[in-house]
Amino acid sequence: MPETFKPSELVDAQRRLSDYVLDQAHQIEQRLFFGWEPAYDAPEKYRELCEAFAVSHREGRPLPVSNENSSSVVFGSPDVNMAYRYVHDVAHVEQGLSFSSPDEFTLARWLMRRFERAGFSRDDLEWHLFEADAVGQVVFYAVTKQYVGDQLQFALDCVRHGLNTGIYLEMERQQ
């Protein structure tokens, strides 16, 4: 992956990534018969997520997903970021994976494999953006017990300099 890319290439990659995420979210919504809604009080613990999922499944109400930390995101807009959180949260429940760091890492790898099966590869800028968001943020949290502040800047640092350096740069920003 080149360390530099044109702004138009980033916009195109974000659009393709957003299209993928929205397609996945809508497929899940059609399969489960419930969607998602942004919420400041979304489940923060695995047990709470499982309970909210059960209520949504039983009553057809949208699953609450966190609307926090969505001002600067990889997916191009906060709305698509929340659709990704829906995909991610549903996968937690359906895969039986908790919020522990090992389970989060397993889930991130599972999401990456699905992304690759959809036709994306390491040659694609969007693959590297998604890896930074899915895998990089999990590793960052496991190391620091903090969430990434500026998700887009974090992803761009990871794309340009690799995950290790991207994580280190985010640690420096948060000191």
XYZ file of C-alpha atoms in Angstrom:
175
model
C 0.000 0.000 0.000
C 1.509 3.337 -0.963
C 2.149 5.806 1.840
C 0.551 8.520 -0.251
C -2.684 8.597 -2.174
C -4.797 11.312 -3.686
C -7.743 12.820 -1.803
C -9.991 11.573 -4.607
C -8.684 8.020 -4.046
C -9.557 8.286 -0.361
C -13.066 9.532 -1.173
C -13.573 6.671 -3.644
C -12.310 4.092 -1.135
C -14.568 5.486 1.598
C -17.529 5.336 -0.797
C -16.845 1.691 -1.706
C -16.335 0.820 1.961
C -19.555 2.634 2.893
C -21.472 0.839 0.148
C -20.218 -2.494 1.475
C -21.152 -1.667 5.078
C -24.618 -0.400 4.170
C -25.252 -3.465 2.017
C -24.219 -5.753 4.889
C -26.363 -3.831 7.379
C -29.437 -3.940 5.138
C -28.986 -7.668 4.475
C -28.867 -8.292 8.225
C -31.874 -6.019 8.769
C -33.888 -7.994 6.196
C -32.836 -11.313 7.720
C -33.555 -10.349 11.333
C -36.552 -8.046 10.746
C -35.079 -5.247 12.841
C -32.618 -2.478 12.136
C -30.665 -0.058 14.298
C -30.968 3.366 15.826
C -28.339 5.738 17.193
C -28.396 5.943 20.987
C -26.309 7.656 23.634
C -27.243 4.845 26.042
C -26.466 1.860 23.796
C -25.404 -1.365 25.525
C -21.888 -1.174 26.940
C -21.619 -4.734 28.246
C -21.997 -7.981 26.354
C -24.881 -9.134 28.541
C -26.698 -5.841 27.894
C -26.157 -6.251 24.151
C -27.572 -9.778 24.228
C -30.624 -8.530 26.139
C -31.152 -5.617 23.723
C -30.747 -7.998 20.779
C -33.376 -10.339 22.258
C -35.827 -7.436 22.733
C -35.211 -6.211 19.181
C -35.665 -9.721 17.821
C -38.838 -10.339 19.810
C -40.481 -6.933 19.314
C -38.995 -5.798 16.000
C -37.588 -2.647 17.586
C -34.307 -1.216 16.298
C -31.147 -2.280 18.092
C -29.606 0.724 19.874
C -26.050 1.405 18.686
C -23.672 3.934 20.177
C -23.615 7.341 18.539
C -20.519 8.428 20.475
C -17.167 9.203 18.834
C -18.613 9.464 15.343
C -17.480 12.914 14.260
C -14.444 11.772 12.231
C -14.903 8.263 10.878
C -13.432 5.912 8.289
C -16.775 5.235 6.633
C -17.329 8.775 5.383
C -20.297 9.655 7.582
C -21.560 9.077 11.126
C -24.646 7.316 9.720
C -22.552 4.674 7.972
C -20.385 4.339 11.085
C -23.519 3.492 13.078
C -24.568 0.978 10.410
C -21.148 -0.636 10.879
C -21.682 -0.707 14.643
C -24.964 -2.544 13.983
C -23.166 -5.124 11.810
C -20.456 -5.444 14.467
C -22.895 -5.754 17.388
C -25.095 -8.312 15.625
C -21.964 -10.341 14.855
C -21.008 -10.244 18.549
C -24.300 -11.890 19.463
C -24.539 -14.317 16.561
C -20.915 -15.442 16.899
C -21.173 -15.661 20.706
C -18.191 -13.341 21.148
C -17.950 -11.158 24.258
C -16.338 -7.731 24.595
C -13.055 -9.204 25.889
C -9.982 -8.222 23.887
C -9.407 -11.770 22.570
C -13.043 -12.021 21.434
C -12.947 -8.532 19.901
C -9.838 -9.560 17.961
C -11.512 -12.786 16.813
C -14.532 -10.781 15.679
C -12.354 -8.261 13.837
C -10.635 -11.078 11.947
C -14.029 -12.647 11.150
C -15.272 -9.316 9.767
C -12.070 -8.941 7.713
C -12.535 -12.414 6.191
C -16.116 -11.529 5.193
C -14.809 -8.318 3.651
C -12.225 -10.283 1.670
C -14.838 -12.803 0.510
C -16.786 -9.824 -0.869
C -13.842 -9.201 -3.210
C -11.642 -6.701 -1.359
C -7.906 -7.362 -1.067
C -4.699 -5.939 0.392
C -4.249 -4.112 -2.903
C -7.281 -1.936 -2.103
C -7.118 1.236 -0.034
C -10.485 0.377 1.516
C -9.049 -2.940 2.767
C -6.399 -1.038 4.715
C -8.942 1.480 6.039
C -11.176 -1.358 7.200
C -8.251 -3.214 8.772
C -7.301 -0.083 10.718
C -10.868 0.373 11.913
C -11.684 -3.270 12.676
C -8.328 -4.670 13.827
C -6.312 -1.561 14.684
C -8.877 -0.113 17.062
C -9.189 -3.466 18.861
C -5.428 -3.637 19.378
C -5.307 0.016 20.452
C -8.004 -0.573 23.081
C -6.357 -3.794 24.293
C -3.101 -1.897 24.858
C -4.436 1.393 26.256
C -7.987 0.690 27.527
C -8.983 3.857 25.638
C -10.989 4.406 22.491
C -9.473 6.007 19.415
C -10.265 9.720 19.374
C -10.198 10.621 15.679
C -11.017 7.400 13.842
C -10.219 8.743 10.379
C -6.819 10.154 11.395
C -6.007 6.880 13.148
C -6.909 4.882 10.033
C -4.910 7.183 7.767
C -1.881 6.855 10.048
C -2.244 3.062 9.990
C -2.546 3.034 6.194
C 0.427 5.334 5.682
C 2.754 3.929 8.341
C 1.445 0.464 9.288
C -0.664 -0.639 12.245
C 2.186 -0.534 14.768
C 3.106 3.065 14.028
C -0.531 4.112 13.654
C -1.266 2.763 17.132
C 1.818 4.477 18.541
C 0.863 7.827 16.970
C -2.622 7.592 18.498
C -1.063 6.849 21.895
C 1.064 9.975 21.496
C -2.002 12.083 20.599
C -3.836 10.907 23.703
C -1.017 11.697 26.164
